[in-house]
Short mmCIF file of C-alpha atoms in Angstrom, two decimals:
data_model
loop_
_atom_site.label_atom_id
_atom_site.label_comp_id
_atom_site.label_asym_id
_atom_site.label_seq_id
_atom_site.Cartn_x
_atom_site.Cartn_y
_atom_site.Cartn_z
CA MET Z 28 -5.46 12.83 23.75
CA PRO Z 29 -2.83 14.68 21.43
CA ALA Z 30 -3.45 17.75 19.73
CA LEU Z 31 -2.46 18.38 16.21
CA ASP Z 32 -1.50 21.63 15.11
CA LEU Z 33 -2.14 22.00 11.28
CA SER Z 34 -0.26 25.37 10.73
CA ALA Z 35 2.85 23.93 11.83
CA PRO Z 36 5.23 22.86 9.05
CA SER Z 37 4.77 19.68 7.31
CA VAL Z 38 8.05 17.98 8.85
CA ASP Z 39 6.90 18.94 12.45
CA LEU Z 40 3.57 17.66 11.89
CA THR Z 41 5.16 14.42 10.46
CA ARG Z 42 7.18 13.98 13.71
CA THR Z 43 4.10 14.66 15.86
CA ILE Z 44 1.88 12.07 14.02
CA CYS Z 45 4.49 9.70 13.83
CA ASP Z 46 5.16 9.88 17.62
CA ILE Z 47 1.24 8.94 18.16
CA PRO Z 48 1.52 4.98 17.87
CA SER Z 49 -1.20 3.66 15.50
CA VAL Z 50 0.05 0.21 14.53
CA SER Z 51 -2.68 -1.68 12.84
CA GLY Z 52 -5.78 -2.22 14.87
CA GLU Z 53 -4.66 0.70 17.41
CA GLU Z 54 -5.25 3.71 15.16
CA THR Z 55 -8.11 5.30 17.53
CA PRO Z 56 -5.57 8.02 19.42
CA LEU Z 57 -4.40 9.21 15.97
CA ALA Z 58 -8.08 8.97 14.26
CA ASP Z 59 -9.18 10.99 17.24
CA ALA Z 60 -6.51 13.56 16.74
CA ILE Z 61 -7.19 13.88 13.23
CA PHE Z 62 -10.60 14.00 13.65
CA ALA Z 63 -10.51 16.68 16.10
CA ALA Z 64 -8.33 19.12 14.03
CA ILE Z 65 -9.86 18.69 10.90
CA SER Z 66 -13.66 19.26 12.51
CA ALA Z 67 -12.39 22.71 13.59
CA LEU Z 68 -12.02 23.51 9.67
CA PRO Z 69 -15.40 25.68 8.51
CA HIS Z 70 -14.62 24.73 4.57
CA LEU Z 71 -14.54 20.89 5.05
CA GLU Z 72 -17.40 18.48 5.44
CA VAL Z 73 -16.33 16.08 7.54
CA TYR Z 74 -17.58 12.11 7.91
CA ARG Z 75 -16.01 9.45 10.34
CA ASP Z 76 -16.47 5.70 9.91
CA GLY Z 77 -14.84 3.71 12.61
CA ASP Z 78 -11.07 5.20 12.41
CA THR Z 79 -11.50 6.49 8.96
CA ILE Z 80 -12.13 10.38 8.37
CA VAL Z 81 -13.47 11.83 5.17
CA ALA Z 82 -13.04 15.77 4.66
CA ARG Z 83 -14.58 17.22 1.32
CA THR Z 84 -14.91 20.47 -0.16
CA ASP Z 85 -18.20 21.16 -1.92
CA LEU Z 86 -17.07 24.54 -3.88
CA GLY Z 87 -19.19 23.39 -7.40
CA ARG Z 88 -15.96 22.95 -9.13
CA ALA Z 89 -16.29 20.92 -12.30
CA GLN Z 90 -13.90 18.34 -11.28
CA ARG Z 91 -13.12 16.52 -8.05
CA VAL Z 92 -9.73 14.66 -7.06
CA VAL Z 93 -9.74 12.02 -4.11
CA ILE Z 94 -6.46 12.38 -1.89
CA ALA Z 95 -5.89 9.41 0.41
CA GLY Z 96 -3.41 8.07 3.03
CA HIS Z 97 -3.51 5.14 5.50
CA ILE Z 98 -2.66 6.05 9.16
CA ASP Z 99 -1.79 2.73 10.41
CA THR Z 100 1.84 1.30 10.43
CA VAL Z 101 3.14 -1.79 10.85
CA PRO Z 102 4.45 -3.15 14.59
CA ILE Z 103 6.96 -1.14 16.33
CA ASN Z 104 10.28 -2.41 16.82
CA ALA Z 105 12.21 0.18 19.24
CA ASN Z 106 11.98 3.06 16.40
CA VAL Z 107 9.38 5.27 18.20
CA PRO Z 108 9.42 7.86 19.39
CA THR Z 109 11.07 9.29 15.97
CA ARG Z 110 14.58 11.09 15.93
CA ASP Z 111 16.43 13.70 13.71
CA VAL Z 112 19.30 12.06 11.83
CA ASP Z 113 22.04 13.14 9.53
CA ILE Z 114 23.25 10.85 6.80
CA ASP Z 115 26.22 12.26 4.46
CA GLY Z 116 25.18 15.73 5.10
CA GLU Z 117 21.33 15.28 4.57
CA ALA Z 118 18.93 15.76 7.04
CA PHE Z 119 16.20 12.60 7.96
CA LEU Z 120 13.45 12.10 10.48
CA TRP Z 121 13.83 8.37 11.46
CA GLY Z 122 11.28 6.34 13.01
CA ARG Z 123 8.39 3.95 12.32
CA GLY Z 124 5.74 5.43 9.76
CA THR Z 125 8.02 8.11 8.66
CA VAL Z 126 7.95 6.62 5.19
CA ASP Z 127 4.97 4.30 5.10
CA MET Z 128 3.02 6.76 5.24
CA LYS Z 129 3.03 9.18 7.97
CA ALA Z 130 4.90 11.54 6.18
CA GLY Z 131 2.37 11.71 3.02
CA VAL Z 132 -0.58 12.01 5.66
CA ALA Z 133 0.98 14.85 7.18
CA VAL Z 134 1.53 16.82 4.08
CA GLN Z 135 -2.26 15.82 3.23
CA LEU Z 136 -3.53 17.33 6.51
CA LYS Z 137 -1.74 20.41 6.29
CA LEU Z 138 -2.78 21.22 2.68
CA ALA Z 139 -6.56 20.00 3.57
CA ALA Z 140 -6.28 22.76 6.18
CA GLU Z 141 -4.83 25.69 4.22
CA LEU Z 142 -6.46 24.94 0.96
CA SER Z 143 -9.89 26.30 1.41
CA ALA Z 144 -10.57 27.44 -2.42
CA PRO Z 145 -8.74 24.66 -4.51
CA ARG Z 146 -9.05 24.97 -8.31
CA VAL Z 147 -10.75 21.16 -7.71
CA ASP Z 148 -13.14 20.16 -5.48
CA LEU Z 149 -11.33 17.79 -2.91
CA THR Z 150 -11.98 14.82 -1.19
CA TRP Z 151 -9.27 13.64 1.43
CA MET Z 152 -9.45 10.18 2.96
CA TRP Z 153 -7.47 9.16 6.08
CA TYR Z 154 -8.13 5.45 6.77
CA ASP Z 155 -7.26 2.42 8.83
CA HIS Z 156 -6.11 -1.03 8.75
CA GLU Z 157 -4.31 -0.83 5.28
CA GLU Z 158 -1.31 -3.08 6.73
CA VAL Z 159 -3.41 -6.10 7.25
CA ASP Z 160 -6.08 -8.19 5.56
CA ALA Z 161 -8.03 -6.48 2.94
CA ASP Z 162 -11.36 -7.20 4.53
CA LEU Z 163 -10.26 -5.01 7.55
CA ASN Z 164 -9.34 -2.11 5.43
CA GLY Z 165 -11.04 1.02 6.11
CA LEU Z 166 -11.70 1.57 2.19
CA THR Z 167 -13.05 -1.56 2.04
CA ARG Z 168 -15.62 -0.95 4.96
CA LEU Z 169 -16.37 2.58 3.66
CA ALA Z 170 -16.86 1.51 0.09
CA ARG Z 171 -19.68 -0.68 1.53
CA THR Z 172 -21.26 2.04 3.46
CA ARG Z 173 -20.59 5.26 1.55
CA PRO Z 174 -19.73 4.41 -1.69
CA ASP Z 175 -20.64 8.05 -2.98
CA LEU Z 176 -17.72 9.48 -1.28
CA PHE Z 177 -15.40 7.77 -3.73
CA ALA Z 178 -16.36 9.62 -6.79
CA GLY Z 179 -14.03 11.51 -8.33
CA ASP Z 180 -12.08 12.37 -11.61
CA PHE Z 181 -8.54 11.53 -10.35
CA ALA Z 182 -7.06 10.25 -7.28
CA ILE Z 183 -3.85 10.19 -5.73
CA LEU Z 184 -2.69 7.97 -3.09
CA GLY Z 185 0.22 8.95 -0.57
CA GLU Z 186 2.26 5.85 -0.49
CA PRO Z 187 5.80 6.52 -0.45
CA SER Z 188 7.18 7.06 -4.04
CA HIS Z 189 10.52 9.17 -3.40
CA GLY Z 190 8.28 12.27 -4.67
CA THR Z 191 8.06 10.85 -8.07
CA VAL Z 192 4.57 9.80 -9.42
CA GLU Z 193 4.15 6.10 -9.43
CA GLY Z 194 1.49 4.85 -11.88
CA GLY Z 195 -1.06 2.08 -11.13
CA CYS Z 196 0.27 -0.89 -9.43
CA ASN Z 197 0.93 -4.60 -9.74
CA GLY Z 198 -1.78 -7.13 -8.81
CA ASN Z 199 -1.09 -9.73 -5.94
CA LEU Z 200 -1.90 -13.44 -5.33
CA ARG Z 201 -0.90 -15.51 -2.69
CA ALA Z 202 -1.60 -19.30 -3.21
CA ILE Z 203 -1.10 -22.57 -1.04
CA VAL Z 204 0.92 -25.30 -3.25
CA ARG Z 205 0.11 -28.63 -1.29
CA THR Z 206 1.77 -32.22 -0.98
CA SER Z 207 0.67 -35.41 0.86
CA GLY Z 208 2.41 -38.37 1.89
CA VAL Z 209 2.18 -41.32 4.44
CA ARG Z 210 3.16 -41.08 8.08
CA ALA Z 211 5.92 -43.69 9.32
CA HIS Z 212 8.49 -43.92 12.05
CA SER Z 213 11.75 -41.89 10.52
CA ALA Z 214 13.81 -45.29 11.25
CA ARG Z 215 11.52 -47.23 8.81
CA ALA Z 216 11.20 -44.41 6.31
CA TRP Z 217 10.78 -46.85 3.20
CA VAL Z 218 7.21 -47.44 5.15
CA GLY Z 219 6.10 -44.14 4.43
CA VAL Z 220 5.78 -41.27 2.04
CA ASN Z 221 7.82 -38.01 2.78
CA ALA Z 222 5.57 -35.04 1.72
CA ILE Z 223 8.51 -32.49 2.15
CA HIS Z 224 10.42 -34.59 -0.53
CA ALA Z 225 7.57 -34.50 -2.67
CA ALA Z 226 7.63 -30.80 -2.80
CA ALA Z 227 11.11 -30.44 -4.31
CA PRO Z 228 9.42 -30.32 -7.89
CA ALA Z 229 7.43 -27.37 -6.96
CA LEU Z 230 10.48 -25.68 -5.68
CA ALA Z 231 12.33 -26.46 -8.63
CA ARG Z 232 9.67 -24.95 -10.87
CA LEU Z 233 9.77 -21.98 -8.79
CA ALA Z 234 13.86 -21.85 -8.89
CA GLU Z 235 13.69 -22.27 -12.67
CA TYR Z 236 10.91 -19.42 -13.14
CA ARG Z 237 11.78 -16.43 -15.09
CA PRO Z 238 9.34 -13.70 -14.27
CA ARG Z 239 8.02 -11.20 -17.10
CA ASP Z 240 9.02 -7.43 -17.48
CA VAL Z 241 5.60 -6.23 -19.00
CA SER Z 242 4.83 -2.78 -20.70
CA VAL Z 243 1.60 -1.47 -19.53
CA ASP Z 244 0.44 1.96 -21.01
CA GLY Z 245 4.15 3.01 -21.42
CA LEU Z 246 5.31 1.87 -18.07
CA VAL Z 247 7.39 -1.48 -17.58
CA TYR Z 248 6.03 -3.73 -14.50
CA ARG Z 249 8.22 -6.29 -13.02
CA GLU Z 250 6.39 -9.56 -11.93
CA GLY Z 251 7.64 -11.95 -9.49
CA LEU Z 252 6.67 -15.79 -8.28
CA ASN Z 253 8.22 -16.72 -5.34
CA ALA Z 254 7.94 -19.04 -2.30
CA VAL Z 255 7.37 -17.10 0.61
CA ARG Z 256 6.72 -19.78 3.38
CA ILE Z 257 7.05 -23.46 3.88
CA THR Z 258 5.88 -25.77 6.32
CA GLY Z 259 5.57 -29.39 7.36
CA GLY Z 260 6.63 -31.85 9.61
CA VAL Z 261 5.27 -33.83 12.36
CA ALA Z 262 7.96 -34.43 14.88
CA GLY Z 263 11.78 -35.31 14.68
CA ASN Z 264 11.24 -38.80 14.14
CA VAL Z 265 8.21 -38.89 11.81
CA ILE Z 266 8.10 -39.11 8.16
CA PRO Z 267 5.65 -36.37 7.45
CA ASP Z 268 2.47 -36.76 5.45
CA SER Z 269 2.09 -33.03 4.59
CA CYS Z 270 3.99 -30.09 3.08
CA GLU Z 271 2.84 -26.59 2.28
CA ILE Z 272 4.41 -24.29 0.10
CA GLU Z 273 2.87 -20.63 0.25
CA VAL Z 274 3.63 -18.73 -2.95
CA ASN Z 275 3.37 -14.88 -3.92
CA TYR Z 276 2.91 -13.93 -7.38
CA ARG Z 277 3.11 -10.25 -8.22
CA PHE Z 278 1.25 -9.79 -11.65
CA ALA Z 279 1.40 -6.81 -14.26
CA PRO Z 280 -1.75 -4.94 -14.32
CA SER Z 281 -2.41 -6.10 -17.73
CA ARG Z 282 -3.20 -9.37 -16.56
CA SER Z 283 -6.57 -10.06 -14.57
CA GLY Z 284 -6.84 -11.71 -11.24
CA GLU Z 285 -8.68 -14.72 -13.24
CA GLU Z 286 -5.65 -14.73 -15.65
CA ALA Z 287 -3.11 -14.54 -13.03
CA GLU Z 288 -4.87 -17.39 -10.71
CA ARG Z 289 -4.76 -19.71 -14.27
CA HIS Z 290 -1.17 -18.77 -14.69
CA VAL Z 291 -0.13 -19.92 -11.31
CA ARG Z 292 -2.31 -23.21 -11.66
CA ASP Z 293 -0.39 -24.02 -15.03
CA VAL Z 294 2.99 -23.68 -13.49
CA PHE Z 295 2.12 -25.85 -10.53
CA ALA Z 296 -0.25 -28.37 -12.96
CA GLY Z 297 -0.15 -31.58 -10.71
CA PHE Z 298 -0.27 -30.01 -7.31
CA ASP Z 299 -3.01 -29.36 -5.30
CA VAL Z 300 -3.22 -25.39 -5.44
CA GLU Z 301 -5.27 -23.32 -3.37
CA VAL Z 302 -5.81 -19.49 -3.89
CA VAL Z 303 -5.90 -17.86 -0.38
CA ASP Z 304 -5.79 -14.28 -1.58
CA LEU Z 305 -6.08 -12.19 -4.74
CA ALA Z 306 -6.28 -8.69 -5.33
CA GLU Z 307 -6.28 -7.30 -8.56
CA GLY Z 308 -3.62 -4.79 -9.97
CA ALA Z 309 -4.27 -1.18 -11.66
CA ARG Z 310 -3.12 0.27 -14.85
CA PRO Z 311 -1.17 3.61 -14.59
CA GLY Z 312 -4.31 5.91 -15.03
CA LEU Z 313 -1.96 8.54 -16.93
CA ASP Z 314 -4.10 8.72 -19.72
CA ALA Z 315 -6.63 10.62 -17.89
CA PRO Z 316 -6.45 14.51 -18.38
CA LEU Z 317 -6.08 15.42 -14.90
CA ALA Z 318 -3.24 12.81 -14.48
CA ARG Z 319 -1.42 14.53 -17.35
CA GLU Z 320 -1.74 17.99 -15.78
CA PHE Z 321 -0.45 16.20 -12.27
CA VAL Z 322 2.70 14.81 -13.71
CA ASP Z 323 3.56 18.01 -15.78
CA ALA Z 324 3.08 20.10 -12.71
CA VAL Z 325 5.17 17.93 -10.50
CA GLY Z 326 7.77 16.75 -12.80
CA GLY Z 327 9.94 13.67 -12.97
CA GLU Z 328 9.52 10.57 -15.16
CA PRO Z 329 6.49 8.44 -14.07
CA ARG Z 330 7.28 5.02 -12.71
CA PRO Z 331 5.45 1.84 -12.17
CA LYS Z 332 4.58 0.77 -8.54
CA TYR Z 333 5.61 -2.95 -8.35
CA GLY Z 334 3.87 -3.47 -4.82
CA TRP Z 335 0.08 -3.44 -4.51
CA THR Z 336 -1.54 -0.02 -3.29
CA ASP Z 337 -5.23 1.07 -2.77
CA VAL Z 338 -4.91 2.82 -5.94
CA ALA Z 339 -6.40 -0.65 -7.10
CA ARG Z 340 -9.65 0.23 -5.04
CA PHE Z 341 -9.89 3.53 -7.05
CA SER Z 342 -9.16 1.91 -10.45
CA ALA Z 343 -11.90 -0.80 -9.77
CA LEU Z 344 -14.22 2.14 -9.66
CA GLY Z 345 -13.58 3.84 -12.78
CA VAL Z 346 -11.21 6.61 -10.85
CA PRO Z 347 -7.74 6.81 -12.51
CA ALA Z 348 -5.32 6.72 -9.79
CA VAL Z 349 -1.66 7.12 -8.90
CA ASN Z 350 0.66 6.90 -5.94
CA TYR Z 351 2.63 10.04 -5.08
CA GLY Z 352 4.41 10.63 -1.61
CA PRO Z 353 7.65 11.28 0.05
CA GLY Z 354 9.69 8.47 1.30
CA ASP Z 355 11.64 5.43 -0.46
CA PRO Z 356 9.64 2.67 -0.82
CA HIS Z 357 12.65 0.50 -0.11
CA LEU Z 358 12.51 1.76 3.51
CA ALA Z 359 8.81 0.86 4.20
CA HIS Z 360 8.43 -1.62 6.99
CA HIS Z 361 12.54 -1.20 7.56
CA ASP Z 362 13.50 -0.94 11.12
CA ASP Z 363 15.65 1.75 9.79
CA GLU Z 364 12.63 3.71 8.27
CA ARG Z 365 13.54 7.24 7.77
CA VAL Z 366 12.32 10.07 5.14
CA ALA Z 367 14.49 12.95 3.84
CA LEU Z 368 13.05 16.30 5.22
CA ALA Z 369 13.66 17.89 1.96
CA GLU Z 370 11.56 15.42 0.33
CA ILE Z 371 8.41 16.14 2.31
CA GLU Z 372 8.69 19.69 1.76
CA ASP Z 373 8.88 18.95 -2.33
CA VAL Z 374 5.81 16.97 -2.12
CA GLU Z 375 4.12 19.40 -0.38
CA ARG Z 376 5.21 22.16 -2.95
CA GLY Z 377 4.24 19.90 -5.68
CA LEU Z 378 0.80 19.05 -4.30
CA ARG Z 379 0.03 22.97 -3.40
CA ALA Z 380 1.18 24.30 -6.62
CA TRP Z 381 -1.21 21.98 -8.31
CA LEU Z 382 -4.05 22.20 -6.25
CA ALA Z 383 -3.91 25.81 -5.38
CA GLY Z 384 -3.48 26.45 -9.33
#
């Protein structure tokens, strides 16, 4: 099992944990290494559930902050091990997980080891299975077995945000829009009904759809409604009797999941619509006192998080949460994933200064 040196610079620690492959479902070697390193720290109470590790201080502080990061990545595509690259004179670490989100996890691990007397009590969470179905997510599992561990006055998720606070997140809905027809030989197409052709009006509605920009608590969230997959067809000489369009709706956190579903059904009125996945969004959470203090401490103008993140889990539990981590979100899951070394160091400085008080 690889050993983690939590006294190493956060850039070096990022390199080490990125070079330990941890594609979703294969996180155990990295989880073992984190558990071994964190368990050696006397100022932390450590709890493990599968490949999710929680470490807590218990100093009797008046407030508690939860800081979380996932340890899994999307599949590797010839981008491990990491390597150092220079782009226009700026130093980057290149490789899978550098952005999403092992640089953030490295910063968290280093601070967890070094901040033995923070100004607030801290709960650190490093969890598995974020990049796959929600029912496999380590936080979903932990919320069932140990909901008490989520207690806090404020939460920070280390998702890549370019070192700027990103408040809340859009909600996420996936639906299947179905059309049906009648099979026939393609040489006698008039005998059948082509289900793929019947999907054309649904695609036209998507092409004509104009998504909203929605202001929520001072941040403007951009919505989106898009076809992401289409399936249909039987054989090269058969008129298809079924077609499915998978639609993804990213909706502003001012809208509930129920309202989002109703909107999608309205857009596709007259079609067979099945909602197959739905995750509520999260409001920015920037009006909480600790959130305001945090934004003031790390600087920059807060921005909205367009993608869905696990801040929504904390928001649903009544804990205001923001995203804050190194890395350009546009490079998450990209085969050319890379993080600026200076950004890792900046995020570490920002978190350290605020938590140390």
